[in-house]
PDB file of C-alpha atoms in Angstrom:
ATOM      1  CA  UNK A 189      96.369  89.306  92.636  1.00  0.00           C
ATOM      2  CA  UNK A 190      98.153  91.757  94.905  1.00  0.00           C
ATOM      3  CA  UNK A 191     101.486  90.040  94.496  1.00  0.00           C
ATOM      4  CA  UNK A 192     103.911  92.035  96.701  1.00  0.00           C
ATOM      5  CA  UNK A 193     102.047  91.155  99.910  1.00  0.00           C
ATOM      6  CA  UNK A 194     102.236  87.395  99.339  1.00  0.00           C
ATOM      7  CA  UNK A 195     104.818  84.600  99.392  1.00  0.00           C
ATOM      8  CA  UNK A 196     106.126  83.866  95.881  1.00  0.00           C
ATOM      9  CA  UNK A 197     106.536  80.145  96.553  1.00  0.00           C
ATOM     10  CA  UNK A 198     102.989  79.789  97.859  1.00  0.00           C
ATOM     11  CA  UNK A 199     101.588  81.781  94.926  1.00  0.00           C
ATOM     12  CA  UNK A 200     103.503  79.564  92.471  1.00  0.00           C
ATOM     13  CA  UNK A 201     101.991  76.459  94.079  1.00  0.00           C
ATOM     14  CA  UNK A 202      98.484  77.928  93.977  1.00  0.00           C
ATOM     15  CA  UNK A 203      98.819  79.027  90.349  1.00  0.00           C
ATOM     16  CA  UNK A 204     100.213  75.668  89.232  1.00  0.00           C
ATOM     17  CA  UNK A 205      97.405  73.817  91.039  1.00  0.00           C
ATOM     18  CA  UNK A 206      94.713  75.922  89.372  1.00  0.00           C
ATOM     19  CA  UNK A 207      96.423  75.496  85.994  1.00  0.00           C
ATOM     20  CA  UNK A 208      96.339  71.714  86.379  1.00  0.00           C
ATOM     21  CA  UNK A 209      92.691  71.737  87.437  1.00  0.00           C
ATOM     22  CA  UNK A 210      91.695  73.838  84.418  1.00  0.00           C
ATOM     23  CA  UNK A 211      93.894  72.144  81.775  1.00  0.00           C
ATOM     24  CA  UNK A 212      95.982  75.318  81.496  1.00  0.00           C
ATOM     25  CA  UNK A 213      92.946  77.467  80.738  1.00  0.00           C
ATOM     26  CA  UNK A 214      93.840  79.905  83.450  1.00  0.00           C
ATOM     27  CA  UNK A 215      94.895  83.515  83.087  1.00  0.00           C
ATOM     28  CA  UNK A 216      96.847  84.965  85.977  1.00  0.00           C
ATOM     29  CA  UNK A 217      97.242  88.691  86.480  1.00  0.00           C
ATOM     30  CA  UNK A 218      99.285  90.465  89.125  1.00  0.00           C
ATOM     31  CA  UNK A 219      99.491  93.992  90.398  1.00  0.00           C
ATOM     32  CA  UNK A 220     100.609  96.019  93.360  1.00  0.00           C
ATOM     33  CA  UNK A 221      98.146  97.289  95.897  1.00  0.00           C
ATOM     34  CA  UNK A 222      97.720 101.073  96.006  1.00  0.00           C
ATOM     35  CA  UNK A 223      96.844 100.958  99.698  1.00  0.00           C
ATOM     36  CA  UNK A 224      99.635 101.103 102.307  1.00  0.00           C
ATOM     37  CA  UNK A 225      97.266  99.407 104.766  1.00  0.00           C
ATOM     38  CA  UNK A 226      97.586  96.129 102.811  1.00  0.00           C
ATOM     39  CA  UNK A 227     101.304  96.197 103.462  1.00  0.00           C
ATOM     40  CA  UNK A 228     100.943  97.166 107.115  1.00  0.00           C
ATOM     41  CA  UNK A 229      98.568  94.295 107.865  1.00  0.00           C
ATOM     42  CA  UNK A 230     100.929  91.771 106.220  1.00  0.00           C
ATOM     43  CA  UNK A 231     104.074  93.271 107.782  1.00  0.00           C
ATOM     44  CA  UNK A 232     105.690  93.953 104.391  1.00  0.00           C
ATOM     45  CA  UNK A 233     107.627  97.044 103.396  1.00  0.00           C
ATOM     46  CA  UNK A 234     105.638  99.563 101.336  1.00  0.00           C
ATOM     47  CA  UNK A 235     108.758 101.278  99.962  1.00  0.00           C
ATOM     48  CA  UNK A 236     110.267  98.149  98.371  1.00  0.00           C
ATOM     49  CA  UNK A 237     107.063  96.857  96.780  1.00  0.00           C
ATOM     50  CA  UNK A 238     108.188  97.505  93.203  1.00  0.00           C
ATOM     51  CA  UNK A 239     111.558  95.783  93.545  1.00  0.00           C
ATOM     52  CA  UNK A 240     109.955  92.940  95.473  1.00  0.00           C
ATOM     53  CA  UNK A 241     107.280  92.479  92.823  1.00  0.00           C
ATOM     54  CA  UNK A 242     109.884  92.375  90.032  1.00  0.00           C
ATOM     55  CA  UNK A 243     111.779  89.663  91.886  1.00  0.00           C
ATOM     56  CA  UNK A 244     108.572  87.780  92.651  1.00  0.00           C
ATOM     57  CA  UNK A 245     107.637  87.664  88.962  1.00  0.00           C
ATOM     58  CA  UNK A 246     111.067  86.226  88.169  1.00  0.00           C
ATOM     59  CA  UNK A 247     110.645  83.659  90.959  1.00  0.00           C
ATOM     60  CA  UNK A 248     107.167  82.675  89.753  1.00  0.00           C
ATOM     61  CA  UNK A 249     108.361  82.236  86.173  1.00  0.00           C
ATOM     62  CA  UNK A 250     111.272  80.116  87.351  1.00  0.00           C
ATOM     63  CA  UNK A 251     109.221  77.910  89.659  1.00  0.00           C
ATOM     64  CA  UNK A 252     106.410  77.409  87.155  1.00  0.00           C
ATOM     65  CA  UNK A 253     108.840  75.895  84.634  1.00  0.00           C
ATOM     66  CA  UNK A 254     108.842  72.775  86.797  1.00  0.00           C
ATOM     67  CA  UNK A 255     112.611  72.327  86.810  1.00  0.00           C
ATOM     68  CA  UNK A 256     115.248  72.973  89.454  1.00  0.00           C
ATOM     69  CA  UNK A 257     115.296  76.674  90.179  1.00  0.00           C
ATOM     70  CA  UNK A 258     117.429  78.897  92.346  1.00  0.00           C
ATOM     71  CA  UNK A 259     117.111  82.618  92.933  1.00  0.00           C
ATOM     72  CA  UNK A 260     119.415  85.098  94.623  1.00  0.00           C
ATOM     73  CA  UNK A 261     118.020  88.615  94.692  1.00  0.00           C
ATOM     74  CA  UNK A 262     117.975  91.685  96.880  1.00  0.00           C
ATOM     75  CA  UNK A 263     114.592  90.934  98.446  1.00  0.00           C
ATOM     76  CA  UNK A 264     114.494  87.142  98.093  1.00  0.00           C
TER      77      UNK A 264
END
């Protein structure tokens, strides 16, 4: 999934729903889009995609634990 152009909370909900439906037999891979047009169309900053993706992975891991989670980063 092209992670940096999506909402981390929405992605976490989608991933957890698919995991439940498949009895945790679900592999989830993320990457960054090589096309600036993907970022333009979603109104996200191309230049901060790497930092944003790093924070998003941390957010996803925290939310998918199923416990209270708080995050305070540069992008989120």
